[in-house]
CSV table of C-alpha atoms in Angstrom, one decimal:
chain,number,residue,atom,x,y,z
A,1,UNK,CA,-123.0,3.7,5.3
A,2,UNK,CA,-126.1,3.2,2.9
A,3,UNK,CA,-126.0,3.1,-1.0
A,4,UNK,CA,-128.0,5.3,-2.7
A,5,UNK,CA,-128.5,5.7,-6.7
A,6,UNK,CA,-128.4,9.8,-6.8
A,7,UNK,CA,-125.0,10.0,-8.5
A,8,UNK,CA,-123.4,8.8,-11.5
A,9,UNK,CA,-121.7,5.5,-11.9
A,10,UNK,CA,-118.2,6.2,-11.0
A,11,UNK,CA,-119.2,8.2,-8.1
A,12,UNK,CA,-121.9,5.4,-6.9
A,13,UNK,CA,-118.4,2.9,-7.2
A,14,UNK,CA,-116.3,5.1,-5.0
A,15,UNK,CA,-118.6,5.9,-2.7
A,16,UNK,CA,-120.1,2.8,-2.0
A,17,UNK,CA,-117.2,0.5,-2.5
A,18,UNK,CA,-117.3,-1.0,0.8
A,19,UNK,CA,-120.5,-2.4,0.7
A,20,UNK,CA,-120.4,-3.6,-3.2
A,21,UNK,CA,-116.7,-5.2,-2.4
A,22,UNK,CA,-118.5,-6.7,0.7
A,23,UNK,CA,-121.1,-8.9,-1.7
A,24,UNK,CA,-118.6,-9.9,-4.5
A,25,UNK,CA,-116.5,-11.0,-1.3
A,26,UNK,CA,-119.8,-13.3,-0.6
A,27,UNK,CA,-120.0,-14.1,-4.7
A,28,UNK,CA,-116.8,-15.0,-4.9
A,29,UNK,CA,-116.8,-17.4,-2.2
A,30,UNK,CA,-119.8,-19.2,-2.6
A,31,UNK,CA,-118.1,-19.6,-6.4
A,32,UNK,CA,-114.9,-20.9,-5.0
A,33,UNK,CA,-116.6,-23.5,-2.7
A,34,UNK,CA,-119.7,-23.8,-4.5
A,35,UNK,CA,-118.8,-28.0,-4.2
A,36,UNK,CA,-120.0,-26.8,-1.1
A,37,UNK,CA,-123.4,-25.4,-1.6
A,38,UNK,CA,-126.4,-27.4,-3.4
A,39,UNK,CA,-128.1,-24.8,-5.5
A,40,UNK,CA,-131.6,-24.2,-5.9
A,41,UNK,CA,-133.8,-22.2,-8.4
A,42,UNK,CA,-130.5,-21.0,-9.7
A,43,UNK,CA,-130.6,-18.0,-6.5
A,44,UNK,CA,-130.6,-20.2,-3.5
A,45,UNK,CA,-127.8,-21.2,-2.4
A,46,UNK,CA,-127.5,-24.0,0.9
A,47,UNK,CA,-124.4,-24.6,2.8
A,48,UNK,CA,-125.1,-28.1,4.6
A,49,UNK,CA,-123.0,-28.3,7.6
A,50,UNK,CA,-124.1,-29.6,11.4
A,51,UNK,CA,-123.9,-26.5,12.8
A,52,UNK,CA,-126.0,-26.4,15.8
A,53,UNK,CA,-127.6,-30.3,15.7
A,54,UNK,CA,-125.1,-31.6,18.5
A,55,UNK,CA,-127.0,-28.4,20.8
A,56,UNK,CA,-130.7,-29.0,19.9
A,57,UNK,CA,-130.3,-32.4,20.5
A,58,UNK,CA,-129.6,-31.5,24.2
A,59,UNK,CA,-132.1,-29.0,24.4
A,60,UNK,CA,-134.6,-32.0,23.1
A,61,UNK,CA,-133.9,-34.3,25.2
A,62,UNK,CA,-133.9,-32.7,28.3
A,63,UNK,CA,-136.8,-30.3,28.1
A,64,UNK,CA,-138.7,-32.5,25.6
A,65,UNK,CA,-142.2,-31.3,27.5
A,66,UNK,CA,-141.5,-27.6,27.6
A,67,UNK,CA,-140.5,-27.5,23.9
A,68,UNK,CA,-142.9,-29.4,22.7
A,69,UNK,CA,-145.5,-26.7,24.5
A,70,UNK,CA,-143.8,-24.3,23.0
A,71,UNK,CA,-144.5,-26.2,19.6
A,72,UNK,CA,-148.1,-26.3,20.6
A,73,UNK,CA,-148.4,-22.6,21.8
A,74,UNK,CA,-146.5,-21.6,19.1
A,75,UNK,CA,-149.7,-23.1,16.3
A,76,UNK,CA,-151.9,-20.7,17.5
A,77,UNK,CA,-149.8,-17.7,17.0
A,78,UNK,CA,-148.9,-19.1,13.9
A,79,UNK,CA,-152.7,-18.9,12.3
A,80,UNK,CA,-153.3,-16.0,13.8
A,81,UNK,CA,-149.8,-14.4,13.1
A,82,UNK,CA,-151.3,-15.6,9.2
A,83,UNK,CA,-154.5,-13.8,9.4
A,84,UNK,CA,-153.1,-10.8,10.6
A,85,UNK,CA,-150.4,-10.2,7.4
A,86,UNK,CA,-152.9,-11.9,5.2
A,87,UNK,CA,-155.4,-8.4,6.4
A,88,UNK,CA,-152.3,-6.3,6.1
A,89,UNK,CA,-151.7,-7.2,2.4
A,90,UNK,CA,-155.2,-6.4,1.5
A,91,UNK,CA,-155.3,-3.3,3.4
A,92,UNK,CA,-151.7,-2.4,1.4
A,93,UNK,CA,-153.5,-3.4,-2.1
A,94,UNK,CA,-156.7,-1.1,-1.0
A,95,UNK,CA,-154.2,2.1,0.5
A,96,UNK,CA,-151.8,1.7,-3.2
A,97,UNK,CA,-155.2,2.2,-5.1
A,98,UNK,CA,-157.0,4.9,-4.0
A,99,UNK,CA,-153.7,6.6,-2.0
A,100,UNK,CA,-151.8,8.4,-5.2
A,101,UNK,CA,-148.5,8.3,-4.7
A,102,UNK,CA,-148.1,6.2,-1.7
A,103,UNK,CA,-144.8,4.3,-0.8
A,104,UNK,CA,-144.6,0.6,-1.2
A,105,UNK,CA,-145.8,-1.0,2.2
A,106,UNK,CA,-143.5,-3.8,1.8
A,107,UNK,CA,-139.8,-3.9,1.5
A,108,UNK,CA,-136.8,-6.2,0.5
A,109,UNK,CA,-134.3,-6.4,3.8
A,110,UNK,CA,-130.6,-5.5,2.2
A,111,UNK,CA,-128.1,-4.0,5.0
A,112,UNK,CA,-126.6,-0.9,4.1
A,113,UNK,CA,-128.5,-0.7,0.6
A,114,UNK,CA,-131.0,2.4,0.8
A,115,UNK,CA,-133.9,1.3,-1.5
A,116,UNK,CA,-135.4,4.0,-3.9
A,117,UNK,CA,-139.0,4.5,-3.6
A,118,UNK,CA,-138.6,3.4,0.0
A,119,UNK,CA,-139.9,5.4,3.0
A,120,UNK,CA,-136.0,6.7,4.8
A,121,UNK,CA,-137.6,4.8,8.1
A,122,UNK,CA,-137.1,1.2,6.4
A,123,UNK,CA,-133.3,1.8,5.9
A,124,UNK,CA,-131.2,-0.8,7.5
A,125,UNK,CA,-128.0,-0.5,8.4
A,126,UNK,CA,-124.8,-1.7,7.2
A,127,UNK,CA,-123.0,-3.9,9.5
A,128,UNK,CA,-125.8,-3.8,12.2
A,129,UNK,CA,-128.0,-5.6,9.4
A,130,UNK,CA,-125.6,-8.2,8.9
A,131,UNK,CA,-125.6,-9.1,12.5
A,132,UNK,CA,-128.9,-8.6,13.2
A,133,UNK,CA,-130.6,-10.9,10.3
A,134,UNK,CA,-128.2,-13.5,11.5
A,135,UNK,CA,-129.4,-13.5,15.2
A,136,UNK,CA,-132.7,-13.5,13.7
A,137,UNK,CA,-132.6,-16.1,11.4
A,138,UNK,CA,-130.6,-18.4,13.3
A,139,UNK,CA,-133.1,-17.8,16.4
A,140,UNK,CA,-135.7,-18.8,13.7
A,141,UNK,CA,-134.2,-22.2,12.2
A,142,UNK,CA,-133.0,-23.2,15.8
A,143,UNK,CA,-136.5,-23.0,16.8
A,144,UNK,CA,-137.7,-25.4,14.1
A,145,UNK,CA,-134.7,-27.6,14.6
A,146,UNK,CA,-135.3,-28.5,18.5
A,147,UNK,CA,-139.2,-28.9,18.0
A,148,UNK,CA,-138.4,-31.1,15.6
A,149,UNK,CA,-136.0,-33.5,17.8
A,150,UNK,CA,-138.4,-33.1,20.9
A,151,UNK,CA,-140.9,-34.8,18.8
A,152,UNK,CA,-138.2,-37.8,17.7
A,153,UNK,CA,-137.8,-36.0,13.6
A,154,UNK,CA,-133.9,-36.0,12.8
A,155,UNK,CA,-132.2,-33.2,11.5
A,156,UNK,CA,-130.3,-34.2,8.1
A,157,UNK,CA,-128.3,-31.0,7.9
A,158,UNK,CA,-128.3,-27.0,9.1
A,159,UNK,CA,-126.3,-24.0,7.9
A,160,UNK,CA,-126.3,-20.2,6.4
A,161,UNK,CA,-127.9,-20.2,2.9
A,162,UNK,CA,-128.0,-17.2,0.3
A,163,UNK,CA,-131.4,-16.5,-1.1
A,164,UNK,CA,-130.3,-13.7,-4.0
A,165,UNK,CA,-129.1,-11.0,-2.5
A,166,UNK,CA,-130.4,-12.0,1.1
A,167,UNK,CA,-128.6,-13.5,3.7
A,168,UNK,CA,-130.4,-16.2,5.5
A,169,UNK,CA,-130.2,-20.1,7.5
A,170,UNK,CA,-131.4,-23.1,7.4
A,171,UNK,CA,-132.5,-26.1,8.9
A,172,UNK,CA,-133.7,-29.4,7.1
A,173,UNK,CA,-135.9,-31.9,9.3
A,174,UNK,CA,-136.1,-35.4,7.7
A,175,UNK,CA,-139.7,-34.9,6.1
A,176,UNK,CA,-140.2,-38.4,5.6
A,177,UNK,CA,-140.3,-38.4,9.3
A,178,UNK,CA,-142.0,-35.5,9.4
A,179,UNK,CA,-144.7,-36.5,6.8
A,180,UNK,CA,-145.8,-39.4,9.4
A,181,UNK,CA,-145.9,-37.9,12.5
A,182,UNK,CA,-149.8,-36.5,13.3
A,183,UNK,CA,-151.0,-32.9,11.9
A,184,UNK,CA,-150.2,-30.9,15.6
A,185,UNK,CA,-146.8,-32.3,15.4
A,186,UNK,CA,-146.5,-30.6,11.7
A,187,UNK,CA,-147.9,-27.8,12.7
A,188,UNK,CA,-145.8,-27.1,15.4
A,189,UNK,CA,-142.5,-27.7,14.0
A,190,UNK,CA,-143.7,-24.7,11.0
A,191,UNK,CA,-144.7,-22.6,13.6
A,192,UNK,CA,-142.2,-22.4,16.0
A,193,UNK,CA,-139.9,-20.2,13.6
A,194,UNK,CA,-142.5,-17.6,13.7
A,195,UNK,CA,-143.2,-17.9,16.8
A,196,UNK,CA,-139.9,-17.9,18.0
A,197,UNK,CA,-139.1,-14.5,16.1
A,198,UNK,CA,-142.0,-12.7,17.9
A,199,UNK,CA,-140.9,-13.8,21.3
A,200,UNK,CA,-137.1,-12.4,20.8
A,201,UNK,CA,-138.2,-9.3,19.5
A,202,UNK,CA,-140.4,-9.2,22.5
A,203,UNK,CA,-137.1,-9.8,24.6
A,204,UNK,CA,-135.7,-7.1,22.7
A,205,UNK,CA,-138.0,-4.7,23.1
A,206,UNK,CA,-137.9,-5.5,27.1
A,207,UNK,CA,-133.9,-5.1,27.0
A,208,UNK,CA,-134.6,-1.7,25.5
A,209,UNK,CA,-137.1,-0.4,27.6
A,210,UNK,CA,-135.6,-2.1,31.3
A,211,UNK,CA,-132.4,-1.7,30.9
A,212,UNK,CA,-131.2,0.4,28.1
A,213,UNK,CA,-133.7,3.1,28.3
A,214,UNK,CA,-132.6,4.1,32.6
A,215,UNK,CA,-129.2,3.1,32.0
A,216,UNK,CA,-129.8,6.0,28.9
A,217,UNK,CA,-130.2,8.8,31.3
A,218,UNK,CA,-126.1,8.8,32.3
A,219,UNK,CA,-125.8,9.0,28.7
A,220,UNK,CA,-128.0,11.6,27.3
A,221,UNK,CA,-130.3,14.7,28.0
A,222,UNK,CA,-132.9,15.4,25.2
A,223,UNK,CA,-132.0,17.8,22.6
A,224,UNK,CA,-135.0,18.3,20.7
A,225,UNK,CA,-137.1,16.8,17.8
A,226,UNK,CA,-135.7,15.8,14.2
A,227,UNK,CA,-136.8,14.3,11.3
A,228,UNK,CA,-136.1,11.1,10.7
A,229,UNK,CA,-137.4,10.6,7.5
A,230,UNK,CA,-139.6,12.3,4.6
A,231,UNK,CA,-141.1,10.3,2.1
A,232,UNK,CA,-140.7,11.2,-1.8
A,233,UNK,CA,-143.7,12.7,-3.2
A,234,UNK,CA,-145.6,13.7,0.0
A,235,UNK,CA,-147.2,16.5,1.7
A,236,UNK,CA,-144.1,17.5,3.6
A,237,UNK,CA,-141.7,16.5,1.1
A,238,UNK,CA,-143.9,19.5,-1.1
A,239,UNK,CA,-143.4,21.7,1.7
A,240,UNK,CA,-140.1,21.6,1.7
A,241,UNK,CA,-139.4,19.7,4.9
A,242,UNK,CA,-136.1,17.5,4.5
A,243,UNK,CA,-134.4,14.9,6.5
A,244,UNK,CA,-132.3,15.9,9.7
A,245,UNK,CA,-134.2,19.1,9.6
A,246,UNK,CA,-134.8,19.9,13.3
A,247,UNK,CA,-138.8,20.8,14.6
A,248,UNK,CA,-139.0,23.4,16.8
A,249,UNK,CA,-142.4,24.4,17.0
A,250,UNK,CA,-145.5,22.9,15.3
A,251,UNK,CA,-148.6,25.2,14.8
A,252,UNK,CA,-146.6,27.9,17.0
A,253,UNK,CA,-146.2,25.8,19.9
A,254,UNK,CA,-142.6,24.8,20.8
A,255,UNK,CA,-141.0,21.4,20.7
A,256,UNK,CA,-138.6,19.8,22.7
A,257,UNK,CA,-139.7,16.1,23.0
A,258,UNK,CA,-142.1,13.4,21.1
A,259,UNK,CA,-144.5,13.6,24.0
A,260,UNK,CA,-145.5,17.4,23.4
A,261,UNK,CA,-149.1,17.6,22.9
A,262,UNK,CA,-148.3,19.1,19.4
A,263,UNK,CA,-146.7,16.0,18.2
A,264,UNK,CA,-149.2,13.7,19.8
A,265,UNK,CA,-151.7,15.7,18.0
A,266,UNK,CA,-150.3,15.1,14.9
A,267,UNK,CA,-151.6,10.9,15.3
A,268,UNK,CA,-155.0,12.5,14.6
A,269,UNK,CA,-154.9,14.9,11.7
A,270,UNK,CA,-157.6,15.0,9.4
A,271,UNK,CA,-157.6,15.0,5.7
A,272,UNK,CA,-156.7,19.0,4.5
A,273,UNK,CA,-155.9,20.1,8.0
A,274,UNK,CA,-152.6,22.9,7.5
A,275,UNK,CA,-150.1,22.3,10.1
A,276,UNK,CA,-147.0,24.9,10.2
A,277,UNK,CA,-143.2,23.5,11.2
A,278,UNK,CA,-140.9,25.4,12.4
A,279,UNK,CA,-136.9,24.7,12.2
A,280,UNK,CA,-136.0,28.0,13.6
A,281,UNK,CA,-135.5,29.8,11.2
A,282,UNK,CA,-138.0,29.4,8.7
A,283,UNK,CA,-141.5,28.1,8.5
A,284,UNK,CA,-143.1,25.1,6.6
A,285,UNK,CA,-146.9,25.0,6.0
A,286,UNK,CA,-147.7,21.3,5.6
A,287,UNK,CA,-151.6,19.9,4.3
A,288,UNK,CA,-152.1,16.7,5.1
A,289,UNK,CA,-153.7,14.2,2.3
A,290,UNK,CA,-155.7,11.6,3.1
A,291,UNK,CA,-154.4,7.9,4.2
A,292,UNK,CA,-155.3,4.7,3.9
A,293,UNK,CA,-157.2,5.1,7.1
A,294,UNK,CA,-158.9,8.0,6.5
A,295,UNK,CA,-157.0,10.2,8.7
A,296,UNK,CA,-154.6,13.2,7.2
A,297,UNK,CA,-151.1,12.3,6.3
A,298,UNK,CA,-148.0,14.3,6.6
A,299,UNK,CA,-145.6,11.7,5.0
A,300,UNK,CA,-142.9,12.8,8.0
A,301,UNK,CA,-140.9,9.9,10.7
A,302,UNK,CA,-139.4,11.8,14.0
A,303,UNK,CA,-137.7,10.7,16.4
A,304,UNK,CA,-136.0,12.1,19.7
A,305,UNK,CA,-132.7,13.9,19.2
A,306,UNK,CA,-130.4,13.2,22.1
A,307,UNK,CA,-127.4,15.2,23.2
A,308,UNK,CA,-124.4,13.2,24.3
A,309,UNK,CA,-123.1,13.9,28.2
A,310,UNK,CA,-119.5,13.0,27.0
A,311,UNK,CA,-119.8,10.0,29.2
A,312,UNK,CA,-117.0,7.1,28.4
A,313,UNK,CA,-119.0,4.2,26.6
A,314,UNK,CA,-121.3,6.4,24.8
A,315,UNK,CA,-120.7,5.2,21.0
A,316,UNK,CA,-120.8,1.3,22.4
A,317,UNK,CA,-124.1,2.2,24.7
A,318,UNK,CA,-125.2,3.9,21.1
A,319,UNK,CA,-124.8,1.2,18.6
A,320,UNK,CA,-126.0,-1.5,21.0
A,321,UNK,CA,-129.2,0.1,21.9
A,322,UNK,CA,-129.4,0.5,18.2
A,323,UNK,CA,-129.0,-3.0,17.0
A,324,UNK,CA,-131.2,-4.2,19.5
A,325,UNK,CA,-133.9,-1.9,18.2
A,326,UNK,CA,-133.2,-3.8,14.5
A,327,UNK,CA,-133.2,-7.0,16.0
A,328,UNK,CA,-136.7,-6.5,17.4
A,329,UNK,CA,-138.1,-4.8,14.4
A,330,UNK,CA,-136.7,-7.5,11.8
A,331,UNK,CA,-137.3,-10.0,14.2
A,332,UNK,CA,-141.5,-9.0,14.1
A,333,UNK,CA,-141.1,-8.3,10.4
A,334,UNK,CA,-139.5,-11.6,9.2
A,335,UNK,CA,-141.1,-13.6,11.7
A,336,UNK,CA,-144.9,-12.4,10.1
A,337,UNK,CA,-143.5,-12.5,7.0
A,338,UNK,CA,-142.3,-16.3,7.2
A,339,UNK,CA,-146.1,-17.0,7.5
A,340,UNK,CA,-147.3,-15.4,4.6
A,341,UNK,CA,-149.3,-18.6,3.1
A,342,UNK,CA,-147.4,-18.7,-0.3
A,343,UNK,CA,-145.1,-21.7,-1.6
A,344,UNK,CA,-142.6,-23.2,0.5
A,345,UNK,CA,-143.0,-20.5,3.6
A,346,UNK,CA,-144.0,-21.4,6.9
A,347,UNK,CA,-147.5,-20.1,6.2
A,348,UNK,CA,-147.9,-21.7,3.2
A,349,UNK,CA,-147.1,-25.4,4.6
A,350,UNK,CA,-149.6,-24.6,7.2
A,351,UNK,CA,-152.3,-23.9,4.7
A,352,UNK,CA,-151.3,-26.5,2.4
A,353,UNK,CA,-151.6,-28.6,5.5
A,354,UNK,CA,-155.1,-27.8,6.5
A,355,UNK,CA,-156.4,-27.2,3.3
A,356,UNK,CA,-155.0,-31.0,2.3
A,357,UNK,CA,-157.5,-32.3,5.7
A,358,UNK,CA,-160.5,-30.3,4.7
A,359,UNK,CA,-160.6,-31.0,1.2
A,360,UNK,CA,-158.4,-33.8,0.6
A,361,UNK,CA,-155.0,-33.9,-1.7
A,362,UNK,CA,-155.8,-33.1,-5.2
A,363,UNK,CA,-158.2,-30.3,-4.6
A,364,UNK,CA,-155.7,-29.0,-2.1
A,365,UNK,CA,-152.8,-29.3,-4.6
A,366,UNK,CA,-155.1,-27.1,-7.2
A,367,UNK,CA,-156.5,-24.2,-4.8
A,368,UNK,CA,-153.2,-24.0,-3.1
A,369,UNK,CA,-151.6,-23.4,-6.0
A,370,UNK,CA,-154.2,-20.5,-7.3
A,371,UNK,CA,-154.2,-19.2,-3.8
A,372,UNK,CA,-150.0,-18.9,-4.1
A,373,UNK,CA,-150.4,-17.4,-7.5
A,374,UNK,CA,-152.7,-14.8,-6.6
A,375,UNK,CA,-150.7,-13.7,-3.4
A,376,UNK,CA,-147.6,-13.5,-5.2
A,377,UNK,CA,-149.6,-11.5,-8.2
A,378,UNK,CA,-150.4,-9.2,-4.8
A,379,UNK,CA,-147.4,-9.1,-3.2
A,380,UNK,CA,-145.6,-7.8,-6.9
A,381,UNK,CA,-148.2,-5.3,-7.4
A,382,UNK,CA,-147.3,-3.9,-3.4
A,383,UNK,CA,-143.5,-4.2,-4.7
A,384,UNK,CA,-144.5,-2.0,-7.9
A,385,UNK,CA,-143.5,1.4,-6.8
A,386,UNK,CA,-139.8,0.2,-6.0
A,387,UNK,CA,-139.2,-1.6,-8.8
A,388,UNK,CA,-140.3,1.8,-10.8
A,389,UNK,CA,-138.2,3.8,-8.3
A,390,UNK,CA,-134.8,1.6,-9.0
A,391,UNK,CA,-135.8,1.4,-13.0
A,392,UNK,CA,-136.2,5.4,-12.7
A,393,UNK,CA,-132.4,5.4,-10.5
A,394,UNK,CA,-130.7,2.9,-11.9
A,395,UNK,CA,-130.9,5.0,-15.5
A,396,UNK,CA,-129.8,8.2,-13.6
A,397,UNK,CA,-127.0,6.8,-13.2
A,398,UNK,CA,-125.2,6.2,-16.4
């Protein structure tokens, strides 16, 4: 189930009243126990429980060495995790400039809610969503929480928090502890969220491919190519190529899986080049624009359709497989994401960290605080072609 904006507002209340009752359920009782939560910025909402503390103290104490390595491993893929979505966001800022019409790069993670101006491939779903940003967060917080006690920090509290709309955890090390132990010790404990994201969605991934991609075979025989997605606005979407639509052929040559040379090809258009579709019945001439990396774009997501055996198990097998896939591609996302080096992220308290020994506190205080500013001037401007999309949606329908 996904919410969309296309129809007017009664209509958009009917049809979506599952998932609008499901977050004025959440409103409603964070209002009745709000005693319960300590509230900040007005939209963040923390539940402080000891959910969890009792468990990483175990995990601490006994494999104090091998977490505290994971601490240590974890710093370098933190900076680098840094660099690497610091490039991305300029690349972003340089592709919305000189692409016309390009989606936005970046996207807010609400389950079930189908985003306007967002490309159909960044949907998530409903109650998979739910599930699978609570794996991933609490697989994040837990991480901080244990490096922290395997370096002797206590943990005053953990628990789920609401930031807006977004579901998320929480766990909060004693920082005056924290403040005194060395600069690795820091690091680590801000890392290891991060770090800890990329290694389950790398566990994820390796489910997928060892076990549920064989075990997929009793399940299903390929059944073609579909499209996933088409973005607003582009090449295809001009064409008149539409989601679900199947591709039989491309340039003439017929289609049956994503590993056809005629797909493959596709990786490496260039700029102008005409490439025809074919659903069976009619055909589609497509010419690509130019993309941010110089190569054509279509503006098109496929993926493999599958026919299903009839096997017993199939729709469990299904939505598994499926979740997993989520739980690995949030897991990445988030993860990156949590070191973005703005405010009170991960990233951020690693720069602020660094940036505090190289040039001392008060000139730290004052460039950190530009830096933040001008990141979050970036990241609004790569947000800029939702919020026009919702503005433009949101009036179509009263």
């Amino acid at each position: 189930m996904a919410v969309d904006f296309s129809s007017g507002i009664l209509g958009f209340v009917l049809k979506h009243w599952l998932i609008l009752g499901f977050y004025f359920l959440v409103i409603l009782l964070v209002f009745i126990y709000r005693k319960k939560f300590q509230f900040q910025l007005k939209f963040i909402a923390l539940c402080r429980t000891k959910l969890g503390l009792g468990l990483m103290d175990r995990i601490a104490s006994r494999h104090a060495e091998l977490v505290k390595l994971f601490g240590y491993v974890g710093i370098g893929a933190g900076f680098m995790g840094m660099a690497f979505i610091v490039m991305v966001l300029a690349q972003s800022v340089f592709t919305l400039l000189t692409v016309p019409g390009s989606p936005s790069p970046i996207t807010p993670v609400l389950p079930g809610v189908r985003i306007p101006g967002t490309p159909d491939a960044f949907f998530v779903p409903f109650v998979q969503g739910i599930i699978a940003i609570f794996i991933v967060a609490v697989v994040h917080e837990f991480a901080h929480g244990v490096v922290a006690r395997a370096h002797g920090v206590s943990i005053k509290s953990s628990g789920p928090a609401i930031i807006g709309p977004i579901f998320a955890a929480f766990v909060e090390p004693d920082e005056r502890q924290l403040r005194k132990k060395d600069d690795v010790v820091n690091y680590s404990v801000f890392a290891a969220g991060t770090f800890s994201n990329i290694l389950l969605a790398f566990v994820a991934l390796f489910m997928l491919s060892a076990v549920f991609v064989p075990v997929g075979s009793a399940f299903f025989s390929p059944d073609g190519v579909v499209l996933r997605g088409v973005e607003p606005g582009s090449p295809a979407a001009a064409a008149g190529l539409r989601q679900g639509m199947p591709v039989m052929a491309v340039d003439g040559q017929p289609v049956d899986s994503l590993k056809d040379n005629a797909l493959l090809g596709l990786q490496f258009l260039a700029p102008n080049k005409t490439v025809v579709f074919s659903d069976g019945a009619s055909e589609f001439i497509v010419v690509a624009a130019q993309g941010g990396d110089g190569r054509g774009r279509l503006g098109i997501v496929m993926e493999q359709a599958w026919k299903n055996q009839g096997t017993a198990g199939f729709a469990v097998f299904s939505w598994v497989q499926q979740l997993l896939a989520l739980v690995a591609t949030l897991s990445f996302g988030i993860g990156l994401a949590n070191m973005i080096p703005v405010g009170p992220l991960d990233g951020g308290k690693m720069l602020h960290l660094a940036m505090t020994k190289l040039r001392g506190e008060k000139k730290a205080n004052r460039a950190f605080v530009k830096f933040s500013i001008l990141l979050l001037i970036v990241i609004l401007f790569l947000l800029s072609p939702i919020f026009k999309a919702i503005i433009k949606s949101v009036a179509g329908i009263f």
